[in-house]
Amino acid sequence: MSQAGIPPVPPPRPNPGANPNSAVPQPRAAAPSAPPSPPRVPQPAAQPRVPPPPIPQPRPDDSQVTNVPPPPAVRVPVRPGPPANVPLPAASVIQRSSGQPTLAQIVKDAYEQGCSDIHAGVGENVRFRSRGLMVIQEQYPIPDRPTFVSWLQEIMDEKQLQSFYDTLEYDGATQYEFARCRVNVFDSLKGFALVIRLIPLKILTIDQLNLPEVFRELCYTHKGLILVTGPTGSGKSTTMAAMIDFINSEMPKHIISIEDPIEFVHQSRKALIKQREVGIHTTKFDNALKASLREDPDIILIGEMRDRETVNTALKAAQTGHLVFGTLHTNSAVKTIDRILNLYEPDQQGPMRIQVAESLVAVIAQGLVRTTDGKRAAIHEIMINTDAIRDYIKRGEVDEVEQIIPKCTYEGMCTMNQSLYKLYEDGRITEETAIENSPKPNEMAMMLRGRI
């Protein structure tokens, strides 16, 4: 019962989520049966937004890595081949293609045929130079690159091969039992190529070469400069070898030769001969030439007078009591004097003209012509430095020297036309050959017709 005057307290509003008997815990009524709900799959936690991956960049080379030294640069030759700084394969790795001959066999065949040069290259027929003519050798298959490399391995060691791959140039020599060879290897549009010059081991004498008697007389000169000139393949080295061989057999002299490379090999007989090759026995041509002046020589043979420094040293040696032999690539005696003087500046040519006039002994310009028997013979222009010629050189009137030479045959001088005419008179060359090889064809034609 409620007390009078006091309104009754309304019952609490029912709360659907609350238990009416919360004051006293009551057992929870069972829920009506319902199909079980699928198990709740845990959701991954929210991840922060990740920016898209960067575009892959080229990996920096080792030279950009901190504290790591860059690797050595690798030089790649122009034509694919063993790169530099990589050991070359052993000879057994690179083999000749099937059916290809060895280089030694090719050289032997050329020697037996009496040829002077061999030309070979990748993708080209092998050719021999026979009596001045290029002859295709179709009996050999056209060499491919592996075959050519195997040929190089026959004549070059690994150091020389590596040097060739680095520079694409090689100049050297090799020797077989029957001949010595001067070798030049180079690269070309079609591939590697080589040229081999065959040099006989036996040195022909002055008589066997049918050289004029004045050549023997020049060998008895005690000091001065003797120049043998002519284009490549004109027999300059053969002529000088014959003169050195004559001195070797007749005179007790000390001979030093500086060549690049050594061609004819001399054995000391009456003379003592020391031969030096640039790149093997000396690093520089000029160094060897200067050093030779302190090696007590009587005769110095210079393979080629290439530049002003070489000419200066040769003239110095000639003026200090030595006999100097040298070569130049000129076609006449007069052009030889001009070539030497043109190495100097105009204000230096006056003093040099005097030195040349005082030092020069003789100039022999040489060439080769085909004879009627299929062989070749040498022709010469010979200038002996007489008093008259010496005066003309000092005055700079070199053209006058050309007029004196044909008139001084008693001194041993002769012109190219006179040498050709003598071969024609002996029946060794034809009229056409004489005119074709003459430096003055009109004059040669008049000589042949008896007008001169």
Tab-separated table of C-alpha atoms in Angstrom:
chain	number	residue	atom	x	y	z
A	1	MET	CA	0.000	0.000	0.000
A	2	SER	CA	1.239	3.405	-0.799
A	3	GLN	CA	1.328	6.050	1.724
A	4	ALA	CA	-1.426	8.714	1.559
A	5	GLY	CA	-0.529	11.827	-0.416
A	6	ILE	CA	2.500	10.390	-2.092
A	7	PRO	CA	2.042	9.399	-5.675
A	8	PRO	CA	3.185	5.972	-6.529
A	9	VAL	CA	6.518	5.553	-8.341
A	10	PRO	CA	5.943	4.364	-11.842
A	11	PRO	CA	7.590	1.157	-12.734
A	12	PRO	CA	10.774	1.436	-14.749
A	13	ARG	CA	10.430	1.606	-18.551
A	14	PRO	CA	11.320	-1.674	-19.956
A	15	ASN	CA	14.727	-1.740	-21.767
A	16	PRO	CA	14.883	-4.296	-24.475
A	17	GLY	CA	18.613	-4.700	-24.103
A	18	ALA	CA	18.553	-4.990	-20.324
A	19	ASN	CA	17.783	-7.946	-18.235
A	20	PRO	CA	14.676	-7.288	-16.058
A	21	ASN	CA	16.098	-9.388	-13.349
A	22	SER	CA	19.489	-7.766	-13.466
A	23	ALA	CA	19.519	-7.403	-9.746
A	24	VAL	CA	19.518	-11.112	-9.471
A	25	PRO	CA	21.360	-13.016	-12.092
A	26	GLN	CA	19.005	-15.253	-13.951
A	27	PRO	CA	19.811	-18.000	-16.314
A	28	ARG	CA	19.731	-16.730	-19.898
A	29	ALA	CA	16.808	-18.047	-21.875
A	30	ALA	CA	17.741	-20.138	-24.829
A	31	ALA	CA	17.448	-18.351	-28.139
A	32	PRO	CA	15.098	-19.787	-30.625
A	33	SER	CA	16.733	-22.186	-33.001
A	34	ALA	CA	18.163	-20.519	-36.127
A	35	PRO	CA	20.625	-21.517	-38.797
A	36	PRO	CA	24.227	-21.043	-37.646
A	37	SER	CA	25.945	-17.979	-39.083
A	38	PRO	CA	29.176	-18.461	-40.979
A	39	PRO	CA	32.345	-17.968	-39.011
A	40	ARG	CA	33.573	-14.446	-38.928
A	41	VAL	CA	36.620	-13.918	-41.026
A	42	PRO	CA	39.075	-11.562	-39.396
A	43	GLN	CA	39.641	-8.459	-41.519
A	44	PRO	CA	43.175	-7.237	-41.977
A	45	ALA	CA	44.104	-4.129	-40.215
A	46	ALA	CA	43.975	-0.989	-42.298
A	47	GLN	CA	47.296	-0.339	-44.015
A	48	PRO	CA	48.700	3.086	-44.787
A	49	ARG	CA	48.514	4.128	-48.418
A	50	VAL	CA	51.626	2.997	-50.223
A	51	PRO	CA	52.774	5.051	-53.229
A	52	PRO	CA	53.269	3.137	-56.500
A	53	PRO	CA	56.722	1.625	-56.948
A	54	PRO	CA	59.200	3.749	-58.876
A	55	ILE	CA	59.956	2.961	-62.495
A	56	PRO	CA	62.970	0.613	-62.609
A	57	GLN	CA	66.137	2.461	-63.521
A	58	PRO	CA	69.290	0.983	-65.122
A	59	ARG	CA	71.563	-0.414	-62.539
A	60	PRO	CA	74.531	1.860	-61.988
A	61	ASP	CA	77.838	0.438	-62.999
A	62	ASP	CA	80.494	-0.408	-60.505
A	63	SER	CA	82.214	2.917	-60.983
A	64	GLN	CA	79.268	4.622	-59.175
A	65	VAL	CA	79.387	2.427	-56.080
A	66	THR	CA	80.955	4.176	-53.149
A	67	ASN	CA	84.364	2.934	-52.042
A	68	VAL	CA	84.557	0.365	-54.835
A	69	PRO	CA	87.300	1.006	-57.423
A	70	PRO	CA	86.097	0.906	-61.033
A	71	PRO	CA	87.037	-2.176	-63.022
A	72	PRO	CA	89.709	-1.845	-65.696
A	73	ALA	CA	88.361	-0.732	-69.065
A	74	VAL	CA	88.130	-3.461	-71.667
A	75	ARG	CA	89.236	-2.376	-75.116
A	76	VAL	CA	87.261	-3.976	-77.896
A	77	PRO	CA	88.963	-4.311	-81.283
A	78	VAL	CA	87.247	-2.910	-84.322
A	79	ARG	CA	86.688	-6.366	-85.758
A	80	PRO	CA	85.266	-8.986	-83.367
A	81	GLY	CA	88.033	-11.008	-81.845
A	82	PRO	CA	89.619	-11.807	-78.533
A	83	PRO	CA	89.201	-8.547	-76.580
A	84	ALA	CA	92.157	-6.928	-74.943
A	85	ASN	CA	92.973	-7.829	-71.335
A	86	VAL	CA	91.513	-11.295	-71.901
A	87	PRO	CA	93.969	-14.194	-72.206
A	88	LEU	CA	94.161	-15.431	-75.758
A	89	PRO	CA	93.111	-19.007	-76.402
A	90	ALA	CA	95.757	-21.623	-76.714
A	91	ALA	CA	96.804	-22.707	-80.171
A	92	SER	CA	94.836	-25.908	-79.786
A	93	VAL	CA	91.570	-24.006	-79.229
A	94	ILE	CA	91.403	-22.219	-82.587
A	95	GLN	CA	91.829	-24.684	-85.405
A	96	ARG	CA	92.018	-24.319	-89.147
A	97	SER	CA	88.903	-25.171	-91.061
A	98	SER	CA	88.789	-28.478	-92.856
A	99	GLY	CA	90.993	-28.671	-95.932
A	100	GLN	CA	93.004	-25.509	-95.182
A	101	PRO	CA	96.818	-25.725	-95.457
A	102	THR	CA	99.251	-24.422	-92.882
A	103	LEU	CA	100.978	-21.104	-93.451
A	104	ALA	CA	104.318	-22.923	-93.530
A	105	GLN	CA	103.098	-25.002	-96.472
A	106	ILE	CA	101.996	-21.887	-98.366
A	107	VAL	CA	105.355	-20.207	-97.759
A	108	LYS	CA	107.202	-23.311	-98.949
A	109	ASP	CA	105.123	-23.483	-102.134
A	110	ALA	CA	105.817	-19.798	-102.860
A	111	TYR	CA	109.529	-20.287	-102.246
A	112	GLU	CA	109.721	-23.295	-104.572
A	113	GLN	CA	107.975	-21.279	-107.304
A	114	GLY	CA	110.487	-18.448	-106.930
A	115	CYS	CA	107.893	-15.902	-105.795
A	116	SER	CA	108.815	-12.784	-103.872
A	117	ASP	CA	105.617	-12.064	-101.886
A	118	ILE	CA	102.526	-13.780	-100.464
A	119	HIS	CA	99.193	-11.978	-100.039
A	120	ALA	CA	96.490	-13.607	-97.894
A	121	GLY	CA	93.379	-12.400	-96.107
A	122	VAL	CA	90.039	-13.473	-94.695
A	123	GLY	CA	87.553	-14.090	-97.521
A	124	GLU	CA	90.150	-13.604	-100.280
A	125	ASN	CA	92.087	-15.980	-102.516
A	126	VAL	CA	95.741	-16.416	-101.642
A	127	ARG	CA	97.956	-14.670	-104.175
A	128	PHE	CA	101.682	-14.902	-104.973
A	129	ARG	CA	103.759	-12.158	-106.568
A	130	SER	CA	105.778	-13.857	-109.286
A	131	ARG	CA	108.263	-11.740	-111.261
A	132	GLY	CA	106.281	-8.645	-110.360
A	133	LEU	CA	102.856	-10.067	-111.290
A	134	MET	CA	100.063	-11.052	-108.868
A	135	VAL	CA	98.970	-14.652	-109.468
A	136	ILE	CA	95.856	-16.182	-107.825
A	137	GLN	CA	96.499	-19.539	-106.128
A	138	GLU	CA	93.201	-21.370	-106.621
A	139	GLN	CA	94.538	-24.630	-105.185
A	140	TYR	CA	94.013	-23.209	-101.679
A	141	PRO	CA	90.501	-22.760	-100.238
A	142	ILE	CA	89.543	-19.191	-99.398
A	143	PRO	CA	90.584	-18.759	-95.734
A	144	ASP	CA	88.007	-17.963	-93.070
A	145	ARG	CA	88.701	-16.184	-89.789
A	146	PRO	CA	89.616	-19.262	-87.669
A	147	THR	CA	92.041	-20.385	-90.360
A	148	PHE	CA	93.660	-16.957	-90.562
A	149	VAL	CA	94.049	-16.735	-86.787
A	150	SER	CA	95.687	-20.171	-86.788
A	151	TRP	CA	98.174	-18.853	-89.376
A	152	LEU	CA	98.994	-15.920	-87.126
A	153	GLN	CA	99.604	-18.318	-84.247
A	154	GLU	CA	102.225	-20.083	-86.363
A	155	ILE	CA	104.393	-16.968	-86.636
A	156	MET	CA	103.422	-14.817	-83.613
A	157	ASP	CA	103.531	-15.474	-79.882
A	158	GLU	CA	100.754	-14.426	-77.481
A	159	LYS	CA	102.367	-11.065	-76.738
A	160	GLN	CA	102.641	-10.232	-80.427
A	161	LEU	CA	99.071	-11.385	-81.051
A	162	GLN	CA	97.798	-9.226	-78.209
A	163	SER	CA	99.723	-6.266	-79.590
A	164	PHE	CA	98.121	-6.819	-82.983
A	165	TYR	CA	94.615	-6.993	-81.478
A	166	ASP	CA	95.313	-3.747	-79.606
A	167	THR	CA	96.732	-1.767	-82.543
A	168	LEU	CA	95.492	-3.747	-85.582
A	169	GLU	CA	99.022	-3.421	-86.994
A	170	TYR	CA	102.000	-5.768	-86.828
A	171	ASP	CA	105.375	-5.626	-88.545
A	172	GLY	CA	107.958	-8.310	-87.887
A	173	ALA	CA	109.894	-11.230	-89.283
A	174	THR	CA	110.054	-14.995	-89.014
A	175	GLN	CA	112.362	-17.644	-90.372
A	176	TYR	CA	111.960	-21.105	-91.865
A	177	GLU	CA	114.606	-23.641	-92.770
A	178	PHE	CA	114.586	-22.526	-96.392
A	179	ALA	CA	113.858	-18.765	-96.200
A	180	ARG	CA	113.451	-15.769	-93.960
A	181	CYS	CA	110.198	-13.800	-94.135
A	182	ARG	CA	109.281	-10.202	-93.443
A	183	VAL	CA	105.671	-10.123	-92.211
A	184	ASN	CA	103.106	-7.336	-92.087
A	185	VAL	CA	99.618	-8.020	-90.657
A	186	PHE	CA	96.773	-5.506	-90.785
A	187	ASP	CA	92.988	-5.160	-90.676
A	188	SER	CA	90.861	-4.282	-93.694
A	189	LEU	CA	87.254	-3.939	-94.789
A	190	LYS	CA	86.900	-7.691	-95.401
A	191	GLY	CA	88.927	-8.804	-92.393
A	192	PHE	CA	92.463	-9.514	-91.275
A	193	ALA	CA	95.140	-9.740	-93.965
A	194	LEU	CA	98.888	-10.248	-94.227
A	195	VAL	CA	101.731	-9.758	-96.676
A	196	ILE	CA	104.868	-11.883	-96.476
A	197	ARG	CA	108.095	-10.939	-98.259
A	198	LEU	CA	110.328	-13.959	-98.897
A	199	ILE	CA	114.019	-13.303	-98.309
A	200	PRO	CA	116.484	-16.015	-99.354
A	201	LEU	CA	118.888	-17.231	-96.715
A	202	LYS	CA	121.688	-17.236	-99.256
A	203	ILE	CA	122.959	-13.742	-100.040
A	204	LEU	CA	123.697	-13.249	-103.726
A	205	THR	CA	127.036	-11.692	-104.583
A	206	ILE	CA	127.684	-8.578	-106.649
A	207	ASP	CA	128.683	-10.775	-109.586
A	208	GLN	CA	125.602	-12.983	-109.311
A	209	LEU	CA	123.372	-9.899	-109.378
A	210	ASN	CA	125.253	-8.503	-112.423
A	211	LEU	CA	125.791	-5.202	-110.628
A	212	PRO	CA	128.142	-2.623	-112.205
A	213	GLU	CA	131.775	-2.673	-111.145
A	214	VAL	CA	131.404	0.682	-109.412
A	215	PHE	CA	129.439	-1.054	-106.629
A	216	ARG	CA	132.533	-3.019	-105.653
A	217	GLU	CA	134.674	0.119	-105.770
A	218	LEU	CA	132.293	1.967	-103.453
A	219	CYS	CA	132.748	-0.747	-100.816
A	220	TYR	CA	136.373	0.351	-100.373
A	221	THR	CA	135.319	3.845	-99.288
A	222	HIS	CA	136.441	4.657	-95.744
A	223	LYS	CA	133.907	7.301	-94.758
A	224	GLY	CA	130.887	9.145	-96.050
A	225	LEU	CA	127.263	8.461	-96.946
A	226	ILE	CA	126.124	5.973	-99.594
A	227	LEU	CA	122.399	5.975	-100.360
A	228	VAL	CA	120.505	3.215	-102.182
A	229	THR	CA	117.106	4.501	-103.239
A	230	GLY	CA	114.040	3.281	-105.091
A	231	PRO	CA	110.378	2.369	-104.626
A	232	THR	CA	109.196	-0.527	-102.492
A	233	GLY	CA	110.124	-3.863	-104.036
A	234	SER	CA	112.935	-2.465	-106.183
A	235	GLY	CA	115.652	-4.672	-104.641
A	236	LYS	CA	117.345	-2.054	-102.452
A	237	SER	CA	117.848	-4.503	-99.578
A	238	THR	CA	119.281	-7.153	-101.925
A	239	THR	CA	121.791	-4.688	-103.361
A	240	MET	CA	122.930	-3.451	-99.947
A	241	ALA	CA	123.175	-7.035	-98.674
A	242	ALA	CA	125.466	-7.898	-101.592
A	243	MET	CA	127.720	-4.925	-100.821
A	244	ILE	CA	127.847	-5.738	-97.087
A	245	ASP	CA	128.586	-9.374	-97.931
A	246	PHE	CA	131.508	-8.276	-100.128
A	247	ILE	CA	132.919	-6.169	-97.277
A	248	ASN	CA	132.368	-9.063	-94.883
A	249	SER	CA	134.443	-11.399	-97.039
A	250	GLU	CA	137.229	-8.937	-97.922
A	251	MET	CA	137.816	-6.437	-95.095
A	252	PRO	CA	138.375	-6.671	-91.310
A	253	LYS	CA	135.713	-4.130	-90.374
A	254	HIS	CA	133.138	-3.738	-87.600
A	255	ILE	CA	129.652	-3.421	-89.126
A	256	ILE	CA	126.520	-2.448	-87.163
A	257	SER	CA	123.113	-2.620	-88.820
A	258	ILE	CA	119.883	-1.114	-87.458
A	259	GLU	CA	116.830	-2.462	-89.282
A	260	ASP	CA	113.079	-2.725	-88.864
A	261	PRO	CA	112.908	-5.650	-89.259
A	262	ILE	CA	116.132	-7.544	-90.034
A	263	GLU	CA	115.915	-8.968	-93.534
A	264	PHE	CA	119.167	-10.589	-94.681
A	265	VAL	CA	121.085	-12.337	-91.897
A	266	HIS	CA	124.876	-12.061	-92.136
A	267	GLN	CA	127.393	-14.380	-90.513
A	268	SER	CA	130.637	-12.713	-89.419
A	269	ARG	CA	133.578	-13.789	-91.516
A	270	LYS	CA	136.474	-11.403	-92.031
A	271	ALA	CA	134.327	-8.579	-90.667
A	272	LEU	CA	132.447	-8.499	-87.361
A	273	ILE	CA	128.740	-7.899	-87.979
A	274	LYS	CA	126.212	-6.933	-85.286
A	275	GLN	CA	122.601	-6.711	-86.410
A	276	ARG	CA	119.916	-5.002	-84.300
A	277	GLU	CA	116.171	-5.087	-84.899
A	278	VAL	CA	113.902	-2.290	-83.710
A	279	GLY	CA	111.367	-3.633	-81.226
A	280	ILE	CA	113.520	-6.627	-80.241
A	281	HIS	CA	117.083	-5.427	-79.685
A	282	THR	CA	116.260	-1.736	-79.238
A	283	THR	CA	113.101	0.175	-78.408
A	284	LYS	CA	113.666	3.129	-80.723
A	285	PHE	CA	115.457	3.502	-84.026
A	286	ASP	CA	116.993	6.856	-83.127
A	287	ASN	CA	118.331	5.580	-79.796
A	288	ALA	CA	120.122	2.675	-81.495
A	289	LEU	CA	121.577	4.947	-84.161
A	290	LYS	CA	122.964	7.390	-81.600
A	291	ALA	CA	124.321	4.559	-79.452
A	292	SER	CA	126.074	3.014	-82.470
A	293	LEU	CA	128.455	5.966	-82.581
A	294	ARG	CA	129.828	4.804	-79.204
A	295	GLU	CA	130.156	1.157	-80.244
A	296	ASP	CA	133.364	1.537	-82.284
A	297	PRO	CA	131.861	0.864	-85.736
A	298	ASP	CA	133.588	1.201	-89.081
A	299	ILE	CA	130.356	0.853	-91.069
A	300	ILE	CA	126.770	1.642	-90.036
A	301	LEU	CA	123.848	0.304	-92.045
A	302	ILE	CA	120.571	2.186	-91.558
A	303	GLY	CA	117.466	0.359	-92.724
A	304	GLU	CA	115.674	3.563	-93.725
A	305	MET	CA	116.368	7.262	-93.292
A	306	ARG	CA	112.901	8.272	-92.159
A	307	ASP	CA	113.093	11.731	-90.655
A	308	ARG	CA	115.244	14.755	-89.916
A	309	GLU	CA	116.740	13.300	-86.735
A	310	THR	CA	117.883	10.162	-88.545
A	311	VAL	CA	119.432	12.220	-91.336
A	312	ASN	CA	121.232	14.430	-88.799
A	313	THR	CA	122.732	11.433	-87.016
A	314	ALA	CA	123.697	9.743	-90.307
A	315	LEU	CA	125.468	12.892	-91.519
A	316	LYS	CA	127.206	13.245	-88.169
A	317	ALA	CA	128.433	9.642	-88.385
A	318	ALA	CA	129.617	10.177	-91.952
A	319	GLN	CA	131.523	13.313	-90.945
A	320	THR	CA	133.210	11.635	-87.974
A	321	GLY	CA	134.952	8.960	-90.035
A	322	HIS	CA	132.306	6.243	-90.527
A	323	LEU	CA	130.932	4.753	-93.725
A	324	VAL	CA	127.133	4.916	-93.593
A	325	PHE	CA	124.727	2.977	-95.828
A	326	GLY	CA	121.116	4.107	-95.945
A	327	THR	CA	117.963	3.843	-98.041
A	328	LEU	CA	115.291	6.295	-99.221
A	329	HIS	CA	112.136	5.902	-101.291
A	330	THR	CA	113.106	8.148	-104.202
A	331	ASN	CA	113.341	7.409	-107.926
A	332	SER	CA	116.437	9.356	-108.927
A	333	ALA	CA	119.664	10.746	-107.546
A	334	VAL	CA	118.618	14.372	-107.962
A	335	LYS	CA	115.283	13.769	-106.202
A	336	THR	CA	117.192	12.131	-103.358
A	337	ILE	CA	119.139	15.313	-102.661
A	338	ASP	CA	115.940	17.358	-102.818
A	339	ARG	CA	114.176	14.950	-100.463
A	340	ILE	CA	116.914	15.275	-97.835
A	341	LEU	CA	116.997	19.080	-98.029
A	342	ASN	CA	113.191	19.364	-97.910
A	343	LEU	CA	113.212	17.765	-94.459
A	344	TYR	CA	114.527	21.103	-93.153
A	345	GLU	CA	113.079	24.585	-92.912
A	346	PRO	CA	114.065	27.010	-95.694
A	347	ASP	CA	116.458	28.919	-93.416
A	348	GLN	CA	118.199	25.639	-92.501
A	349	GLN	CA	118.623	24.290	-96.019
A	350	GLY	CA	121.718	26.384	-96.771
A	351	PRO	CA	123.909	24.887	-94.020
A	352	MET	CA	122.457	21.403	-94.620
A	353	ARG	CA	123.258	21.641	-98.331
A	354	ILE	CA	126.918	22.116	-97.408
A	355	GLN	CA	126.851	19.138	-95.025
A	356	VAL	CA	125.254	16.906	-97.651
A	357	ALA	CA	127.781	18.002	-100.275
A	358	GLU	CA	130.699	17.258	-97.934
A	359	SER	CA	129.365	13.913	-96.639
A	360	LEU	CA	127.780	12.296	-99.696
A	361	VAL	CA	129.767	9.619	-101.515
A	362	ALA	CA	127.228	8.245	-103.990
A	363	VAL	CA	123.521	7.841	-104.681
A	364	ILE	CA	122.247	4.672	-106.363
A	365	ALA	CA	118.647	4.818	-107.575
A	366	GLN	CA	117.387	1.355	-108.491
A	367	GLY	CA	114.404	-0.329	-110.145
A	368	LEU	CA	113.463	-3.765	-111.493
A	369	VAL	CA	112.218	-4.666	-114.987
A	370	ARG	CA	110.952	-7.936	-116.457
A	371	THR	CA	113.368	-9.624	-118.847
A	372	THR	CA	112.657	-11.682	-121.944
A	373	ASP	CA	113.362	-14.938	-120.058
A	374	GLY	CA	110.604	-14.237	-117.510
A	375	LYS	CA	112.976	-13.071	-114.784
A	376	ARG	CA	113.792	-9.573	-113.556
A	377	ALA	CA	116.880	-7.386	-113.869
A	378	ALA	CA	117.978	-4.276	-111.995
A	379	ILE	CA	118.345	-0.878	-113.625
A	380	HIS	CA	120.272	1.967	-111.989
A	381	GLU	CA	120.911	5.659	-111.966
A	382	ILE	CA	124.319	6.111	-110.334
A	383	MET	CA	125.630	9.470	-109.171
A	384	ILE	CA	129.173	9.700	-107.774
A	385	ASN	CA	129.839	12.854	-105.761
A	386	THR	CA	132.756	14.247	-107.750
A	387	ASP	CA	134.215	17.717	-107.213
A	388	ALA	CA	132.025	19.185	-109.941
A	389	ILE	CA	128.833	17.702	-108.511
A	390	ARG	CA	129.835	18.783	-105.017
A	391	ASP	CA	130.133	22.379	-106.196
A	392	TYR	CA	126.720	22.265	-107.867
A	393	ILE	CA	125.133	20.917	-104.668
A	394	LYS	CA	126.714	23.646	-102.557
A	395	ARG	CA	125.429	26.333	-104.924
A	396	GLY	CA	121.962	24.818	-104.963
A	397	GLU	CA	122.110	24.075	-108.701
A	398	VAL	CA	120.937	20.481	-108.359
A	399	ASP	CA	119.320	20.466	-111.797
A	400	GLU	CA	122.765	20.851	-113.369
A	401	VAL	CA	123.780	17.558	-111.767
A	402	GLU	CA	121.255	15.753	-113.953
A	403	GLN	CA	123.083	17.039	-117.041
A	404	ILE	CA	126.501	15.875	-115.780
A	405	ILE	CA	125.591	12.239	-114.978
A	406	PRO	CA	125.230	10.906	-118.569
A	407	LYS	CA	128.568	12.511	-119.544
A	408	CYS	CA	130.604	10.898	-116.731
A	409	THR	CA	130.393	7.213	-117.574
A	410	TYR	CA	134.134	6.866	-116.994
A	411	GLU	CA	133.463	7.666	-113.312
A	412	GLY	CA	130.945	4.829	-113.144
A	413	MET	CA	127.901	7.075	-113.454
A	414	CYS	CA	124.887	6.305	-115.607
A	415	THR	CA	121.259	7.300	-116.037
A	416	MET	CA	118.207	5.037	-115.973
A	417	ASN	CA	117.889	5.354	-119.751
A	418	GLN	CA	121.509	4.333	-120.269
A	419	SER	CA	120.982	1.316	-118.000
A	420	LEU	CA	117.815	0.345	-119.890
A	421	TYR	CA	119.529	0.765	-123.243
A	422	LYS	CA	122.336	-1.564	-122.202
A	423	LEU	CA	119.816	-4.277	-121.260
A	424	TYR	CA	118.104	-3.737	-124.618
A	425	GLU	CA	121.407	-4.075	-126.476
A	426	ASP	CA	122.108	-7.331	-124.604
A	427	GLY	CA	118.723	-8.674	-125.685
A	428	ARG	CA	117.427	-8.995	-122.147
A	429	ILE	CA	114.478	-6.610	-122.488
A	430	THR	CA	112.227	-5.566	-125.351
A	431	GLU	CA	111.818	-2.079	-126.776
A	432	GLU	CA	108.379	-1.808	-125.190
A	433	THR	CA	109.769	-2.705	-121.760
A	434	ALA	CA	112.513	-0.092	-122.103
A	435	ILE	CA	110.089	2.707	-122.959
A	436	GLU	CA	107.543	1.618	-120.348
A	437	ASN	CA	110.078	1.720	-117.490
A	438	SER	CA	111.938	4.824	-118.580
A	439	PRO	CA	111.625	8.017	-116.476
A	440	LYS	CA	111.979	9.930	-119.775
A	441	PRO	CA	110.145	7.900	-122.438
A	442	ASN	CA	110.709	10.375	-125.263
A	443	GLU	CA	114.456	10.391	-124.702
A	444	MET	CA	114.413	6.595	-124.462
A	445	ALA	CA	112.585	6.293	-127.785
A	446	MET	CA	115.173	8.524	-129.463
A	447	MET	CA	118.008	6.404	-128.026
A	448	LEU	CA	116.405	3.233	-129.359
A	449	ARG	CA	116.154	4.780	-132.803
A	450	GLY	CA	119.799	5.841	-132.781
A	451	ARG	CA	119.115	9.549	-132.578
A	452	ILE	CA	120.981	10.002	-129.289
